[in-house]
PDB file of C-alpha atoms and ligand atoms in Angstrom:
ATOM      1  CA  UNK A 233       3.104 -17.493  12.342  1.00  0.00           C
ATOM      2  CA  UNK A 234       6.338 -15.573  11.826  1.00  0.00           C
ATOM      3  CA  UNK A 235       6.616 -12.890   9.196  1.00  0.00           C
ATOM      4  CA  UNK A 236       6.746 -14.614   5.828  1.00  0.00           C
ATOM      5  CA  UNK A 237       7.904 -12.942   2.629  1.00  0.00           C
ATOM      6  CA  UNK A 238       6.125 -14.634  -0.260  1.00  0.00           C
ATOM      7  CA  UNK A 239       7.096 -12.450  -3.187  1.00  0.00           C
ATOM      8  CA  UNK A 240      10.377 -10.739  -4.057  1.00  0.00           C
ATOM      9  CA  UNK A 241      10.942  -8.356  -6.941  1.00  0.00           C
ATOM     10  CA  UNK A 242      14.686  -7.920  -6.815  1.00  0.00           C
ATOM     11  CA  UNK A 243      14.791  -4.563  -8.595  1.00  0.00           C
ATOM     12  CA  UNK A 244      11.823  -2.228  -8.975  1.00  0.00           C
ATOM     13  CA  UNK A 245      11.715   1.282 -10.389  1.00  0.00           C
ATOM     14  CA  UNK A 246       7.958   1.557  -9.914  1.00  0.00           C
ATOM     15  CA  UNK A 247       7.208   1.050  -6.237  1.00  0.00           C
ATOM     16  CA  UNK A 248       8.774   4.173  -4.732  1.00  0.00           C
ATOM     17  CA  UNK A 249       8.836   7.337  -6.827  1.00  0.00           C
ATOM     18  CA  UNK A 250      12.451   8.336  -7.450  1.00  0.00           C
ATOM     19  CA  UNK A 251      13.991   5.302  -5.727  1.00  0.00           C
ATOM     20  CA  UNK A 252      15.271   1.901  -6.814  1.00  0.00           C
ATOM     21  CA  UNK A 253      14.096  -0.783  -4.423  1.00  0.00           C
ATOM     22  CA  UNK A 254      13.579  -4.455  -3.837  1.00  0.00           C
ATOM     23  CA  UNK A 255       9.873  -5.077  -3.296  1.00  0.00           C
ATOM     24  CA  UNK A 256       8.811  -7.650  -0.734  1.00  0.00           C
ATOM     25  CA  UNK A 257       5.313  -9.130  -0.628  1.00  0.00           C
ATOM     26  CA  UNK A 258       4.059 -10.249   2.768  1.00  0.00           C
ATOM     27  CA  UNK A 259       1.392 -12.950   3.122  1.00  0.00           C
ATOM     28  CA  UNK A 260      -2.125 -12.262   4.378  1.00  0.00           C
ATOM     29  CA  UNK A 261      -4.524  -9.322   4.516  1.00  0.00           C
ATOM     30  CA  UNK A 262      -7.531  -8.408   6.656  1.00  0.00           C
ATOM     31  CA  UNK A 263      -9.324  -6.796   3.688  1.00  0.00           C
ATOM     32  CA  UNK A 264     -11.014  -8.515   0.760  1.00  0.00           C
ATOM     33  CA  UNK A 265     -11.003  -5.711  -1.814  1.00  0.00           C
ATOM     34  CA  UNK A 266     -12.829  -7.049  -4.879  1.00  0.00           C
ATOM     35  CA  UNK A 267     -10.291  -5.361  -7.169  1.00  0.00           C
ATOM     36  CA  UNK A 268      -7.223  -6.797  -5.377  1.00  0.00           C
ATOM     37  CA  UNK A 269      -4.566  -8.382  -7.605  1.00  0.00           C
ATOM     38  CA  UNK A 270      -2.961 -10.458  -4.859  1.00  0.00           C
ATOM     39  CA  UNK A 271      -5.761 -12.812  -3.872  1.00  0.00           C
ATOM     40  CA  UNK A 272      -3.471 -15.856  -3.977  1.00  0.00           C
ATOM     41  CA  UNK A 273      -1.097 -14.264  -1.507  1.00  0.00           C
ATOM     42  CA  UNK A 274      -3.985 -13.677   0.845  1.00  0.00           C
ATOM     43  CA  UNK A 275      -6.060 -16.827   0.469  1.00  0.00           C
ATOM     44  CA  UNK A 276      -3.396 -19.457  -0.170  1.00  0.00           C
ATOM     45  CA  UNK A 277      -0.016 -18.140   0.960  1.00  0.00           C
ATOM     46  CA  UNK A 278       1.110 -21.713   1.652  1.00  0.00           C
ATOM     47  CA  UNK A 279       1.224 -22.245  -2.123  1.00  0.00           C
ATOM     48  CA  UNK A 280       4.008 -19.676  -2.457  1.00  0.00           C
ATOM     49  CA  UNK A 281       7.623 -20.242  -1.589  1.00  0.00           C
ATOM     50  CA  UNK A 282       8.808 -18.386   1.521  1.00  0.00           C
ATOM     51  CA  UNK A 283      11.809 -16.220   0.700  1.00  0.00           C
ATOM     52  CA  UNK A 284      14.465 -16.199   3.396  1.00  0.00           C
ATOM     53  CA  UNK A 285      15.706 -12.998   4.950  1.00  0.00           C
ATOM     54  CA  UNK A 286      19.237 -14.176   4.215  1.00  0.00           C
ATOM     55  CA  UNK A 287      18.516 -14.268   0.472  1.00  0.00           C
ATOM     56  CA  UNK A 288      16.998 -10.798   0.587  1.00  0.00           C
ATOM     57  CA  UNK A 289      19.895  -9.397   2.604  1.00  0.00           C
ATOM     58  CA  UNK A 290      22.435 -10.971   0.315  1.00  0.00           C
ATOM     59  CA  UNK A 291      20.812  -9.390  -2.717  1.00  0.00           C
ATOM     60  CA  UNK A 292      20.546  -5.960  -1.107  1.00  0.00           C
ATOM     61  CA  UNK A 293      24.151  -5.940   0.061  1.00  0.00           C
ATOM     62  CA  UNK A 294      25.461  -7.209  -3.268  1.00  0.00           C
ATOM     63  CA  UNK A 295      23.654  -4.405  -5.110  1.00  0.00           C
ATOM     64  CA  UNK A 296      24.143  -1.685  -2.549  1.00  0.00           C
ATOM     65  CA  UNK A 297      25.631   0.541  -5.271  1.00  0.00           C
ATOM     66  CA  UNK A 298      22.222   1.113  -6.887  1.00  0.00           C
ATOM     67  CA  UNK A 299      19.483  -0.224  -4.559  1.00  0.00           C
ATOM     68  CA  UNK A 300      18.189   2.436  -2.167  1.00  0.00           C
ATOM     69  CA  UNK A 301      16.063   0.193   0.014  1.00  0.00           C
ATOM     70  CA  UNK A 302      12.975  -1.981   0.207  1.00  0.00           C
ATOM     71  CA  UNK A 303       9.271  -1.567  -0.330  1.00  0.00           C
ATOM     72  CA  UNK A 304       7.298  -3.693   2.143  1.00  0.00           C
ATOM     73  CA  UNK A 305       3.918  -4.468   0.666  1.00  0.00           C
ATOM     74  CA  UNK A 306       1.423  -7.302   0.580  1.00  0.00           C
ATOM     75  CA  UNK A 307      -1.014  -8.293   1.663  1.00  0.00           C
ATOM     76  CA  UNK A 308      -0.892  -6.133   4.752  1.00  0.00           C
ATOM     77  CA  UNK A 309       2.559  -5.959   6.352  1.00  0.00           C
ATOM     78  CA  UNK A 310       1.186  -4.602   9.633  1.00  0.00           C
ATOM     79  CA  UNK A 311      -0.701  -7.838  10.329  1.00  0.00           C
ATOM     80  CA  UNK A 312       2.772  -9.106  11.218  1.00  0.00           C
ATOM     81  CA  UNK A 313       3.459  -6.333  13.690  1.00  0.00           C
ATOM     82  CA  UNK A 314       3.842  -8.805  16.548  1.00  0.00           C
ATOM     83  CA  UNK A 315       5.280 -11.564  14.399  1.00  0.00           C
ATOM     84  CA  UNK A 316       8.656 -10.270  13.476  1.00  0.00           C
ATOM     85  CA  UNK A 317       7.885  -7.285  11.259  1.00  0.00           C
ATOM     86  CA  UNK A 318       9.637  -4.761  13.481  1.00  0.00           C
ATOM     87  CA  UNK A 319      12.588  -7.102  14.011  1.00  0.00           C
ATOM     88  CA  UNK A 320      12.865  -7.583  10.253  1.00  0.00           C
ATOM     89  CA  UNK A 321      12.725  -3.827   9.590  1.00  0.00           C
ATOM     90  CA  UNK A 322      15.434  -3.208  12.179  1.00  0.00           C
ATOM     91  CA  UNK A 323      17.694  -5.689  10.429  1.00  0.00           C
ATOM     92  CA  UNK A 324      17.151  -3.999   7.057  1.00  0.00           C
ATOM     93  CA  UNK A 325      17.861  -0.570   8.571  1.00  0.00           C
ATOM     94  CA  UNK A 326      20.961  -1.894  10.333  1.00  0.00           C
ATOM     95  CA  UNK A 327      22.288  -2.773   6.886  1.00  0.00           C
ATOM     96  CA  UNK A 328      21.842   0.860   5.867  1.00  0.00           C
ATOM     97  CA  UNK A 329      18.795   0.570   3.576  1.00  0.00           C
ATOM     98  CA  UNK A 330      15.705   2.750   3.423  1.00  0.00           C
ATOM     99  CA  UNK A 331      12.201   1.367   3.998  1.00  0.00           C
ATOM    100  CA  UNK A 332       8.898   2.231   2.381  1.00  0.00           C
ATOM    101  CA  UNK A 333       5.954   0.728   4.249  1.00  0.00           C
ATOM    102  CA  UNK A 334       2.661   0.154   2.427  1.00  0.00           C
ATOM    103  CA  UNK A 335      -0.418  -0.206   4.619  1.00  0.00           C
ATOM    104  CA  UNK A 336      -4.187  -0.300   4.484  1.00  0.00           C
ATOM    105  CA  UNK A 337      -4.264   1.704   7.719  1.00  0.00           C
ATOM    106  CA  UNK A 338      -6.058  -0.824   9.915  1.00  0.00           C
ATOM    107  CA  UNK A 339      -3.201  -1.166  12.431  1.00  0.00           C
ATOM    108  CA  UNK A 340      -2.278   2.338  13.604  1.00  0.00           C
ATOM    109  CA  UNK A 341      -0.296   0.903  16.532  1.00  0.00           C
ATOM    110  CA  UNK A 342       2.044  -0.761  14.034  1.00  0.00           C
ATOM    111  CA  UNK A 343       2.615   2.498  12.160  1.00  0.00           C
ATOM    112  CA  UNK A 344       3.260   4.301  15.436  1.00  0.00           C
ATOM    113  CA  UNK A 345       5.703   1.691  16.655  1.00  0.00           C
ATOM    114  CA  UNK A 346       7.624   1.601  13.376  1.00  0.00           C
ATOM    115  CA  UNK A 347       7.757   5.384  13.476  1.00  0.00           C
ATOM    116  CA  UNK A 348       8.960   5.535  17.084  1.00  0.00           C
ATOM    117  CA  UNK A 349      11.706   3.071  16.226  1.00  0.00           C
ATOM    118  CA  UNK A 350      12.697   5.291  13.242  1.00  0.00           C
ATOM    119  CA  UNK A 351      12.226   2.412  10.822  1.00  0.00           C
ATOM    120  CA  UNK A 352      10.187   4.096   8.092  1.00  0.00           C
ATOM    121  CA  UNK A 353      11.404   6.502   5.408  1.00  0.00           C
ATOM    122  CA  UNK A 354       8.167   6.597   3.427  1.00  0.00           C
ATOM    123  CA  UNK A 355       4.571   5.638   4.180  1.00  0.00           C
ATOM    124  CA  UNK A 356       2.060   4.761   1.458  1.00  0.00           C
ATOM    125  CA  UNK A 357      -1.430   4.297   2.839  1.00  0.00           C
ATOM    126  CA  UNK A 358      -4.504   3.253   0.907  1.00  0.00           C
ATOM    127  CA  UNK A 359      -7.638   5.239   1.490  1.00  0.00           C
ATOM    128  CA  UNK A 360     -10.109   3.001  -0.251  1.00  0.00           C
ATOM    129  CA  UNK A 361     -12.993   5.450  -0.277  1.00  0.00           C
ATOM    130  CA  UNK A 362     -14.921   8.017   1.753  1.00  0.00           C
ATOM    131  CA  UNK A 363     -14.778   7.233   5.466  1.00  0.00           C
ATOM    132  CA  UNK A 364     -18.405   6.244   5.894  1.00  0.00           C
ATOM    133  CA  UNK A 365     -20.713   3.349   5.032  1.00  0.00           C
ATOM    134  CA  UNK A 366     -19.236   3.252   1.508  1.00  0.00           C
ATOM    135  CA  UNK A 367     -15.901   1.964   2.843  1.00  0.00           C
ATOM    136  CA  UNK A 368     -17.024  -1.612   3.413  1.00  0.00           C
ATOM    137  CA  UNK A 369     -18.035  -2.051  -0.228  1.00  0.00           C
ATOM    138  CA  UNK A 370     -14.452  -1.303  -1.189  1.00  0.00           C
ATOM    139  CA  UNK A 371     -12.762  -3.486   1.420  1.00  0.00           C
ATOM    140  CA  UNK A 372     -15.211  -6.388   1.322  1.00  0.00           C
ATOM    141  CA  UNK A 373     -15.263  -6.526   5.138  1.00  0.00           C
ATOM    142  CA  UNK A 374     -16.622  -4.528   8.067  1.00  0.00           C
ATOM    143  CA  UNK A 375     -13.980  -1.841   8.541  1.00  0.00           C
ATOM    144  CA  UNK A 376     -13.116  -0.042  11.768  1.00  0.00           C
ATOM    145  CA  UNK A 377     -13.023   3.504  10.405  1.00  0.00           C
ATOM    146  CA  UNK A 378     -11.648   4.907  13.658  1.00  0.00           C
ATOM    147  CA  UNK A 379      -8.462   2.917  13.055  1.00  0.00           C
ATOM    148  CA  UNK A 380      -8.218   4.323   9.533  1.00  0.00           C
ATOM    149  CA  UNK A 381      -8.621   7.850  10.889  1.00  0.00           C
ATOM    150  CA  UNK A 382      -5.963   7.217  13.557  1.00  0.00           C
ATOM    151  CA  UNK A 383      -3.550   5.975  10.903  1.00  0.00           C
ATOM    152  CA  UNK A 384      -4.171   9.063   8.779  1.00  0.00           C
ATOM    153  CA  UNK A 385      -3.417  11.297  11.780  1.00  0.00           C
ATOM    154  CA  UNK A 386      -0.242   9.370  12.670  1.00  0.00           C
ATOM    155  CA  UNK A 387       1.089   9.550   9.113  1.00  0.00           C
ATOM    156  CA  UNK A 388       0.225  13.213   8.593  1.00  0.00           C
ATOM    157  CA  UNK A 389       1.939  14.101  11.875  1.00  0.00           C
ATOM    158  CA  UNK A 390       4.911  11.792  11.390  1.00  0.00           C
ATOM    159  CA  UNK A 391       7.416  14.124   9.768  1.00  0.00           C
ATOM    160  CA  UNK A 392       8.184  11.255   7.380  1.00  0.00           C
ATOM    161  CA  UNK A 393       7.469  11.471   3.639  1.00  0.00           C
ATOM    162  CA  UNK A 394       4.181   9.861   2.670  1.00  0.00           C
ATOM    163  CA  UNK A 395       1.388   9.466   0.186  1.00  0.00           C
ATOM    164  CA  UNK A 396      -2.263   8.519   0.439  1.00  0.00           C
ATOM    165  CA  UNK A 397      -3.695   6.676  -2.526  1.00  0.00           C
ATOM    166  CA  UNK A 398      -6.992   5.520  -3.924  1.00  0.00           C
ATOM    167  CA  UNK A 399      -7.637   3.039  -6.710  1.00  0.00           C
ATOM    168  CA  UNK A 400     -10.422   4.562  -8.761  1.00  0.00           C
ATOM    169  CA  UNK A 401     -12.643   1.619  -9.594  1.00  0.00           C
ATOM    170  CA  UNK A 402     -15.666   2.493 -11.768  1.00  0.00           C
ATOM    171  CA  UNK A 403     -18.940   1.607  -9.999  1.00  0.00           C
ATOM    172  CA  UNK A 404     -17.225   2.253  -6.639  1.00  0.00           C
ATOM    173  CA  UNK A 405     -15.326   5.553  -6.983  1.00  0.00           C
ATOM    174  CA  UNK A 406     -16.482   8.632  -8.881  1.00  0.00           C
ATOM    175  CA  UNK A 407     -15.649  12.344  -8.665  1.00  0.00           C
ATOM    176  CA  UNK A 408     -18.019  12.929  -5.739  1.00  0.00           C
ATOM    177  CA  UNK A 409     -16.315  10.130  -3.773  1.00  0.00           C
ATOM    178  CA  UNK A 410     -12.893  11.651  -4.403  1.00  0.00           C
ATOM    179  CA  UNK A 411     -14.170  15.011  -3.123  1.00  0.00           C
ATOM    180  CA  UNK A 412     -15.326  13.274   0.063  1.00  0.00           C
ATOM    181  CA  UNK A 413     -12.030  11.374   0.454  1.00  0.00           C
ATOM    182  CA  UNK A 414      -9.839  14.459   0.230  1.00  0.00           C
ATOM    183  CA  UNK A 415     -12.038  16.132   2.833  1.00  0.00           C
ATOM    184  CA  UNK A 416     -10.550  13.623   5.316  1.00  0.00           C
ATOM    185  CA  UNK A 417      -6.941  14.330   4.310  1.00  0.00           C
ATOM    186  CA  UNK A 418      -7.026  18.047   3.497  1.00  0.00           C
ATOM    187  CA  UNK A 419      -3.513  19.505   3.418  1.00  0.00           C
ATOM    188  CA  UNK A 420      -1.825  16.119   2.931  1.00  0.00           C
ATOM    189  CA  UNK A 421       1.627  16.131   1.302  1.00  0.00           C
ATOM    190  CA  UNK A 422       0.657  13.916  -1.611  1.00  0.00           C
ATOM    191  CA  UNK A 423      -2.431  12.141  -2.954  1.00  0.00           C
ATOM    192  CA  UNK A 424      -2.320   9.536  -5.701  1.00  0.00           C
ATOM    193  CA  UNK A 425      -5.202   8.474  -7.916  1.00  0.00           C
ATOM    194  CA  UNK A 426      -4.376   4.997  -9.181  1.00  0.00           C
ATOM    195  CA  UNK A 427      -5.932   3.756 -12.364  1.00  0.00           C
ATOM    196  CA  UNK A 428      -7.933   0.558 -11.940  1.00  0.00           C
ATOM    197  CA  UNK A 429      -6.522  -2.483 -13.785  1.00  0.00           C
ATOM    198  CA  UNK A 430      -9.324  -5.041 -14.225  1.00  0.00           C
ATOM    199  CA  UNK A 431      -7.183  -8.063 -15.143  1.00  0.00           C
ATOM    200  CA  UNK A 432      -6.624 -10.438 -12.223  1.00  0.00           C
ATOM    201  CA  UNK A 433      -9.216  -8.746  -9.984  1.00  0.00           C
ATOM    202  CA  UNK A 434     -10.093 -10.982  -7.048  1.00  0.00           C
ATOM    203  CA  UNK A 435     -13.825 -10.716  -7.807  1.00  0.00           C
ATOM    204  CA  UNK A 436     -14.128 -12.090 -11.333  1.00  0.00           C
ATOM    205  CA  UNK A 437     -17.050  -9.783 -12.155  1.00  0.00           C
ATOM    206  CA  UNK A 438     -14.631  -6.843 -11.795  1.00  0.00           C
ATOM    207  CA  UNK A 439     -12.511  -8.170 -14.647  1.00  0.00           C
ATOM    208  CA  UNK A 440     -15.202  -6.983 -17.057  1.00  0.00           C
ATOM    209  CA  UNK A 441     -15.298  -3.408 -15.765  1.00  0.00           C
ATOM    210  CA  UNK A 442     -13.818  -0.808 -18.118  1.00  0.00           C
ATOM    211  CA  UNK A 443     -11.414   1.530 -16.305  1.00  0.00           C
ATOM    212  CA  UNK A 444     -12.354   5.195 -16.133  1.00  0.00           C
ATOM    213  CA  UNK A 445     -11.054   7.206 -19.121  1.00  0.00           C
ATOM    214  CA  UNK A 446      -8.099   9.549 -18.576  1.00  0.00           C
ATOM    215  CA  UNK A 447     -10.425  12.588 -18.649  1.00  0.00           C
ATOM    216  CA  UNK A 448     -12.328  11.231 -15.650  1.00  0.00           C
ATOM    217  CA  UNK A 449      -9.121  10.811 -13.648  1.00  0.00           C
ATOM    218  CA  UNK A 450      -8.081  14.335 -14.596  1.00  0.00           C
ATOM    219  CA  UNK A 451     -11.468  15.598 -13.386  1.00  0.00           C
ATOM    220  CA  UNK A 452     -10.931  13.714 -10.108  1.00  0.00           C
ATOM    221  CA  UNK A 453      -7.438  15.199  -9.776  1.00  0.00           C
ATOM    222  CA  UNK A 454      -8.802  18.710 -10.285  1.00  0.00           C
ATOM    223  CA  UNK A 455     -11.409  18.081  -7.586  1.00  0.00           C
ATOM    224  CA  UNK A 456      -8.738  16.710  -5.216  1.00  0.00           C
ATOM    225  CA  UNK A 457      -6.525  19.758  -5.760  1.00  0.00           C
ATOM    226  CA  UNK A 458      -9.068  21.895  -3.914  1.00  0.00           C
ATOM    227  CA  UNK A 459      -7.788  20.233  -0.704  1.00  0.00           C
ATOM    228  CA  UNK A 460      -4.315  18.919  -1.629  1.00  0.00           C
ATOM    229  CA  UNK A 461      -1.848  20.714  -3.876  1.00  0.00           C
ATOM    230  CA  UNK A 462       0.223  17.649  -4.827  1.00  0.00           C
ATOM    231  CA  UNK A 463      -2.116  15.244  -6.663  1.00  0.00           C
ATOM    232  CA  UNK A 464      -0.731  12.575  -8.970  1.00  0.00           C
ATOM    233  CA  UNK A 465      -2.372  10.209 -11.444  1.00  0.00           C
ATOM    234  CA  UNK A 466      -0.658   6.817 -11.617  1.00  0.00           C
ATOM    235  CA  UNK A 467      -1.116   3.910 -13.994  1.00  0.00           C
ATOM    236  CA  UNK A 468      -2.136   5.725 -17.169  1.00  0.00           C
TER     237      UNK A 468
HETATM  238  S1  SF4 B  42      -5.797  -4.045   1.165  1.00  0.00           S
HETATM  239 FE1  SF4 B  42      -4.492  -4.417  -0.629  1.00  0.00          FE
HETATM  240  S2  SF4 B  42      -3.714  -6.495  -0.384  1.00  0.00           S
HETATM  241 FE2  SF4 B  42      -5.463  -6.277   1.028  1.00  0.00          FE
HETATM  242  S3  SF4 B  42      -7.215  -7.066  -0.136  1.00  0.00           S
HETATM  243 FE3  SF4 B  42      -7.139  -4.845  -0.447  1.00  0.00          FE
HETATM  244  S4  SF4 B  42      -5.944  -4.528  -2.342  1.00  0.00           S
HETATM  245 FE4  SF4 B  42      -5.571  -6.655  -1.612  1.00  0.00          FE
END
């Protein structure tokens, strides 16, 4: 299967802090996070129209005066590492646009390759939870934590701007978990605590979970600041 773009937000102010981008959603993911909002894109990508690269390019070039670049998200873009992802990124860069790459960190070789080819201007990597037996509850699958650790090391040593981020789902992530997470990424440039949005969660039982109150996220941020100076709360 070649790289398939299944979602296209032409203009987004939300997906890259300080930048205006087009956001592209790639089909498929190797995680099954119960709180995921993109289950359709992962389970039944064939039900979504495939958006041609030509259409995307045309839009970007036409609006070059205000669009800075693209945000590649999903799904998991790096699943398409050998299926045209790098080729696609090269084409976008050749047109003079910046690229933000979102990843769940399971394919460090993809991050490394994209980095070596100078194709990434910003990495955003999910760290779902503490890097131990708790991780699988958050991803819904058996996770190779060594790969996650390798991805963290690649990103932190990349010289490219980046953020790590965690969606703080009640029942799965509390202050103690955040303390453990930041222990794995001490000294990182930026850490984002994302508010959980229950609507559209993949696992229907999660749609009834009340998000943490703002005070809880602020407590988490304070705890995270012991290891990382730049901690941001998003989604509140
Ligand atoms: S990694 Fe992202 S896209 Fe994949 S299942 Fe989890 S939340 Fe959904």
